PDB file of C-alpha atoms in Angstrom:
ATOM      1  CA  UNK F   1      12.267  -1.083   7.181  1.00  0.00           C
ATOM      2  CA  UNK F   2       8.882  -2.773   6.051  1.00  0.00           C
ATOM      3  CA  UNK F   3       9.684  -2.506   2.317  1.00  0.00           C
ATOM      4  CA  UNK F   4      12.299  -1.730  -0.055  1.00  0.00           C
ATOM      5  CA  UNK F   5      10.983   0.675  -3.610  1.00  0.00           C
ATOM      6  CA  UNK F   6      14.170  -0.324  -5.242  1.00  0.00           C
ATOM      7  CA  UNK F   7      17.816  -0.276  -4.920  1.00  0.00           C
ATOM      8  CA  UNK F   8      19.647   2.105  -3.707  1.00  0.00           C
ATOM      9  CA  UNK F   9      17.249   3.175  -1.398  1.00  0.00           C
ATOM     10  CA  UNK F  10      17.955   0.857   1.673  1.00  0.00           C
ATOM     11  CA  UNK F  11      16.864   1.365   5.289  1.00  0.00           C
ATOM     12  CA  UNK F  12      20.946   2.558   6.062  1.00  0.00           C
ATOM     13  CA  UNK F  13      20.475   5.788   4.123  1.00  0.00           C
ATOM     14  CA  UNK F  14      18.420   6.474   7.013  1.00  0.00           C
ATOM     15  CA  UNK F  15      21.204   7.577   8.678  1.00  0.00           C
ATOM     16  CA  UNK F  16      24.298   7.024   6.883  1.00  0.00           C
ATOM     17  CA  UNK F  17      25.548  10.736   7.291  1.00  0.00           C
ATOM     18  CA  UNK F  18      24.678  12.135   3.705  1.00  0.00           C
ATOM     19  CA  UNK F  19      21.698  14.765   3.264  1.00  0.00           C
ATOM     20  CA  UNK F  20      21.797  14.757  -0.399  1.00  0.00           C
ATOM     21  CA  UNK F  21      18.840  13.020  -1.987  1.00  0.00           C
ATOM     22  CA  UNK F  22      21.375  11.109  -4.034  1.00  0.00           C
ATOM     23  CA  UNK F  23      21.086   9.461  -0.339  1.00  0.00           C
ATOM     24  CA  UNK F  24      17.545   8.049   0.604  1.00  0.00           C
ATOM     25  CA  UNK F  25      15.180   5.680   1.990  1.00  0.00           C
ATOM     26  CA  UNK F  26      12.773   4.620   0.329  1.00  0.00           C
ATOM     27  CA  UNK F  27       9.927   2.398   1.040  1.00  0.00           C
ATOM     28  CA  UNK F  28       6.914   0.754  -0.975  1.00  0.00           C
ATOM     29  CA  UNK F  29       2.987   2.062  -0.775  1.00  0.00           C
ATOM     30  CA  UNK F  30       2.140  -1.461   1.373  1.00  0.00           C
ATOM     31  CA  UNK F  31      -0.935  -1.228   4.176  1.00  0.00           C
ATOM     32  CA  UNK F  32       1.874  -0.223   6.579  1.00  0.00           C
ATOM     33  CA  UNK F  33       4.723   1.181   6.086  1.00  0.00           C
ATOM     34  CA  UNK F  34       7.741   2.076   8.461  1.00  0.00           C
ATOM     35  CA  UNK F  35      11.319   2.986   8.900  1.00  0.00           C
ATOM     36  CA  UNK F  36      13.233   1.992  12.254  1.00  0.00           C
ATOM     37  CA  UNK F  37      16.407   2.598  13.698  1.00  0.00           C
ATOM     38  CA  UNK F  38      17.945   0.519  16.855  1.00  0.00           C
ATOM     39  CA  UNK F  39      20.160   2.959  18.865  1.00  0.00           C
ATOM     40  CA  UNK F  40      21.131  -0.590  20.913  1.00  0.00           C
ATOM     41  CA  UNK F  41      21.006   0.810  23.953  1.00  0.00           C
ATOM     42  CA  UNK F  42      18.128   3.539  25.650  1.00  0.00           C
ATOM     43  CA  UNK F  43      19.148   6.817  25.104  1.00  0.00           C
ATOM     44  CA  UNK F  44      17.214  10.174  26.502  1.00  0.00           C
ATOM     45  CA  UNK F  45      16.947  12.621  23.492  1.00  0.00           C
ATOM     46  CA  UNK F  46      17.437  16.280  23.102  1.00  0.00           C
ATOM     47  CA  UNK F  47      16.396  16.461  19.643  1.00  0.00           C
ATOM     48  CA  UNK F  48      15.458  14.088  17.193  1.00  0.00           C
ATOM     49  CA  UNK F  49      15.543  15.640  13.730  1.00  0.00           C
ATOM     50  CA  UNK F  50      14.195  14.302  10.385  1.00  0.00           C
ATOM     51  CA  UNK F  51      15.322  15.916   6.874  1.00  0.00           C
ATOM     52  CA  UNK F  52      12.795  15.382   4.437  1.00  0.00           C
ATOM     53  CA  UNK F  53      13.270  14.301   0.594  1.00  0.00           C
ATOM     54  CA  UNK F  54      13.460  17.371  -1.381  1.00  0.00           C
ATOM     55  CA  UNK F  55      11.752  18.102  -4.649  1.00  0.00           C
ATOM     56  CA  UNK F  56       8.517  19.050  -5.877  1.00  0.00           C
ATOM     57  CA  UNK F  57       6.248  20.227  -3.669  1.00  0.00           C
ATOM     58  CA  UNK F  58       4.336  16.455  -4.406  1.00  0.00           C
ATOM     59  CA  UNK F  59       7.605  14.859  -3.092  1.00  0.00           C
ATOM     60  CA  UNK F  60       7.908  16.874   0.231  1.00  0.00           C
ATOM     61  CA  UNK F  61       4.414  16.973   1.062  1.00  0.00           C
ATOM     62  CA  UNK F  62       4.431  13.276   1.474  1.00  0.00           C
ATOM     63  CA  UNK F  63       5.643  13.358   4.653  1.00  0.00           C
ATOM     64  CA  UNK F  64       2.736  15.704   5.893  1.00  0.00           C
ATOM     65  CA  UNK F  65       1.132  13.774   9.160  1.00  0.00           C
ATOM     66  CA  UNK F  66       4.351  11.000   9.595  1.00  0.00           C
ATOM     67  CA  UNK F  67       4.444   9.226  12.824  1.00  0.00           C
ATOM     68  CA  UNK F  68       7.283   9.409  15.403  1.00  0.00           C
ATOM     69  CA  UNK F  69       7.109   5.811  17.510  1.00  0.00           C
ATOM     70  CA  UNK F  70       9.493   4.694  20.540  1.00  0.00           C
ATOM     71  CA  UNK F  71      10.094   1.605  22.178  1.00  0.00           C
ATOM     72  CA  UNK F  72      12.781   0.687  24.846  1.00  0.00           C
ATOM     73  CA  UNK F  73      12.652  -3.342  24.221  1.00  0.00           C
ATOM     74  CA  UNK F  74      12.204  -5.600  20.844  1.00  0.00           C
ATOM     75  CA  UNK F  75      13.527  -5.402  17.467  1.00  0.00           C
ATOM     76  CA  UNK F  76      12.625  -3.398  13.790  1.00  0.00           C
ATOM     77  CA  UNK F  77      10.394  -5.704  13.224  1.00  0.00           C
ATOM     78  CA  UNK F  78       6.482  -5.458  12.774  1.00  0.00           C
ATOM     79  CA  UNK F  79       6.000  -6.778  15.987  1.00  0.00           C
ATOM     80  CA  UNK F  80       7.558  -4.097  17.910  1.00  0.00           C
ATOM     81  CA  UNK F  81       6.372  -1.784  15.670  1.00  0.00           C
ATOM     82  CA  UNK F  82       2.986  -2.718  16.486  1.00  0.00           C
ATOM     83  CA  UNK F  83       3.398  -2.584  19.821  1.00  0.00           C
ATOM     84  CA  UNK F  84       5.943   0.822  20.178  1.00  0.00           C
ATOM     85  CA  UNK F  85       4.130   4.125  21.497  1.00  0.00           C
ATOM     86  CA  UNK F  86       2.884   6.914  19.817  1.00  0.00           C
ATOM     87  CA  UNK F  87       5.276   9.883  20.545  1.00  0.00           C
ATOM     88  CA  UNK F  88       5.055  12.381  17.921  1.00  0.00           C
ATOM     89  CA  UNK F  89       2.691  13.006  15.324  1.00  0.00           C
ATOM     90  CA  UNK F  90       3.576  15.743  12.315  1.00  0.00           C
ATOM     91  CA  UNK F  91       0.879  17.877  12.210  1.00  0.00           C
ATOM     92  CA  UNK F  92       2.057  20.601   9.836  1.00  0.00           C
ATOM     93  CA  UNK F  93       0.356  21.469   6.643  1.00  0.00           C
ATOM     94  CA  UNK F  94       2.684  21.177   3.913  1.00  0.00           C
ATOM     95  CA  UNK F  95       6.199  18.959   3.743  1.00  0.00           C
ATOM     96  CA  UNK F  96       9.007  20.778   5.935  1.00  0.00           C
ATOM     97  CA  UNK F  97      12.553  20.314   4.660  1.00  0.00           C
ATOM     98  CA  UNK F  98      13.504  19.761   8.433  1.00  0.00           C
ATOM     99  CA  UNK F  99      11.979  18.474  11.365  1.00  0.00           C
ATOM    100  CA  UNK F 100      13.173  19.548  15.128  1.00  0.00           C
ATOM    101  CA  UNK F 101      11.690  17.040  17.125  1.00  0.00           C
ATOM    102  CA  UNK F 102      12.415  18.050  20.910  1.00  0.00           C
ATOM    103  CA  UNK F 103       9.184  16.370  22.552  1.00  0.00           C
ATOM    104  CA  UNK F 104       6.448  13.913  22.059  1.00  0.00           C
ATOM    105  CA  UNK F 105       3.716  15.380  21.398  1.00  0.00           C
ATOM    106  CA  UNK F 106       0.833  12.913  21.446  1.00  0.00           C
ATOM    107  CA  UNK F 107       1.159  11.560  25.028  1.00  0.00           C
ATOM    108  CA  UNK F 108       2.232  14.540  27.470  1.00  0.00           C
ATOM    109  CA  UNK F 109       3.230  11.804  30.222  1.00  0.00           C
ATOM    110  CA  UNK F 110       5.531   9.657  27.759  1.00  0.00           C
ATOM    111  CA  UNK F 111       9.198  10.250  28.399  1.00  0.00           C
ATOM    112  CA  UNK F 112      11.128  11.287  25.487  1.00  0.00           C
ATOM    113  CA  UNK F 113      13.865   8.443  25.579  1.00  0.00           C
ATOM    114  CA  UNK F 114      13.805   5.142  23.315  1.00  0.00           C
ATOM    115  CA  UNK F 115      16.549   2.635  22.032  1.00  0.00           C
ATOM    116  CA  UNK F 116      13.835   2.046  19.030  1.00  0.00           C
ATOM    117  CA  UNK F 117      12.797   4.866  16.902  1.00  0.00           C
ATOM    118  CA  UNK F 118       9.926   4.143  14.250  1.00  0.00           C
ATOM    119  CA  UNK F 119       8.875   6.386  11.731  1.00  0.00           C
ATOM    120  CA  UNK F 120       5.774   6.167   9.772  1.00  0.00           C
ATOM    121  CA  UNK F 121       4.068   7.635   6.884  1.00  0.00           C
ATOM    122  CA  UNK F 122      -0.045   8.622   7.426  1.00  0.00           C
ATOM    123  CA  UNK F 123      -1.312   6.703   4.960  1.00  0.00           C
ATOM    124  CA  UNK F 124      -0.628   3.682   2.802  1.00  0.00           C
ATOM    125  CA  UNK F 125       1.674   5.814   0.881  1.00  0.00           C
ATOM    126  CA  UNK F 126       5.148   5.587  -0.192  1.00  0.00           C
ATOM    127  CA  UNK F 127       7.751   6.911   2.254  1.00  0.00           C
ATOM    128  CA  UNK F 128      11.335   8.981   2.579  1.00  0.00           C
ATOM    129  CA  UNK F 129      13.348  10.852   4.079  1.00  0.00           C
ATOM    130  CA  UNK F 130      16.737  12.163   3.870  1.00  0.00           C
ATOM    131  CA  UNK F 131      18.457  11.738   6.949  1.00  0.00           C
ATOM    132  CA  UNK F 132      17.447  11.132  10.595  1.00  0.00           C
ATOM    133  CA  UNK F 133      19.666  12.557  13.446  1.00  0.00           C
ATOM    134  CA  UNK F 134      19.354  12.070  17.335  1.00  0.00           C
ATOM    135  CA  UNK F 135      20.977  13.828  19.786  1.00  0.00           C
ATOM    136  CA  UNK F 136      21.226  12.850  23.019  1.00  0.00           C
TER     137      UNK F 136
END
């Protein structure tokens, strides 16, 4: 994760299993911001799906235009991050309360299999989600 807001929210409530927001991530307003997960080996997905915080309307709709990134080699680290490709980009109007992420849907030709997911907000903006779940 680039940034911490504050404990508790650590880059492991990511996907530590609880969908409560007593249980989120939670990163700083920096120039760029990301979230990133290393599934250690590369995996071909069926579904990747992101809950989002919930809340206010102000809260969810933070994650309006977030950025799905893959990368098979490297580590969570703004190197890699750099580097990953652009699979999915949200392009919904208002904050959903779940994401069911079954394709990228930037680059038609780009396989849908990573062992590094990234996950960005649009802006220099604070970001969080709930929980993020990949089946493969």
């Amino acid at each position: 994760m680039s940034s911490l807001l504050r404990a508790p929210y650590y880059s492991c409530r990511g996907v530590d299993g609880i969908f409560t927001n007593d249980s989120i991530m939670h990163t700083l307003d920096a120039t760029t911001e990301w979230w990133c997960v290393d599934l250690k080996k590369t995996c071909n997905f069926r579904e990747i799906i992101l809950y989002n915080r919930n809340g206010s309307q102000d809260i969810s709709n933070r994650i309006i235009g977030f950025k799905l990134r893959i990368s098979t080699s490297g580590q969570c680290d703004k190197t890699t991050f750099n580097s990953s490709s652009l699979c999915y980009k949200d392009q919904q109007l208002t904050g959903q309360l779940v994401y069911n992420i079954k394709d990228c849907n930037q680059i038609p030709s780009i396989q849908f299999s990573s062992r590094l997911i990234f996950i960005s907000p649009k802006h220099n903006e604070h970001f969080h989600f709930r929980e993020l779940v990949v089946k493969i």
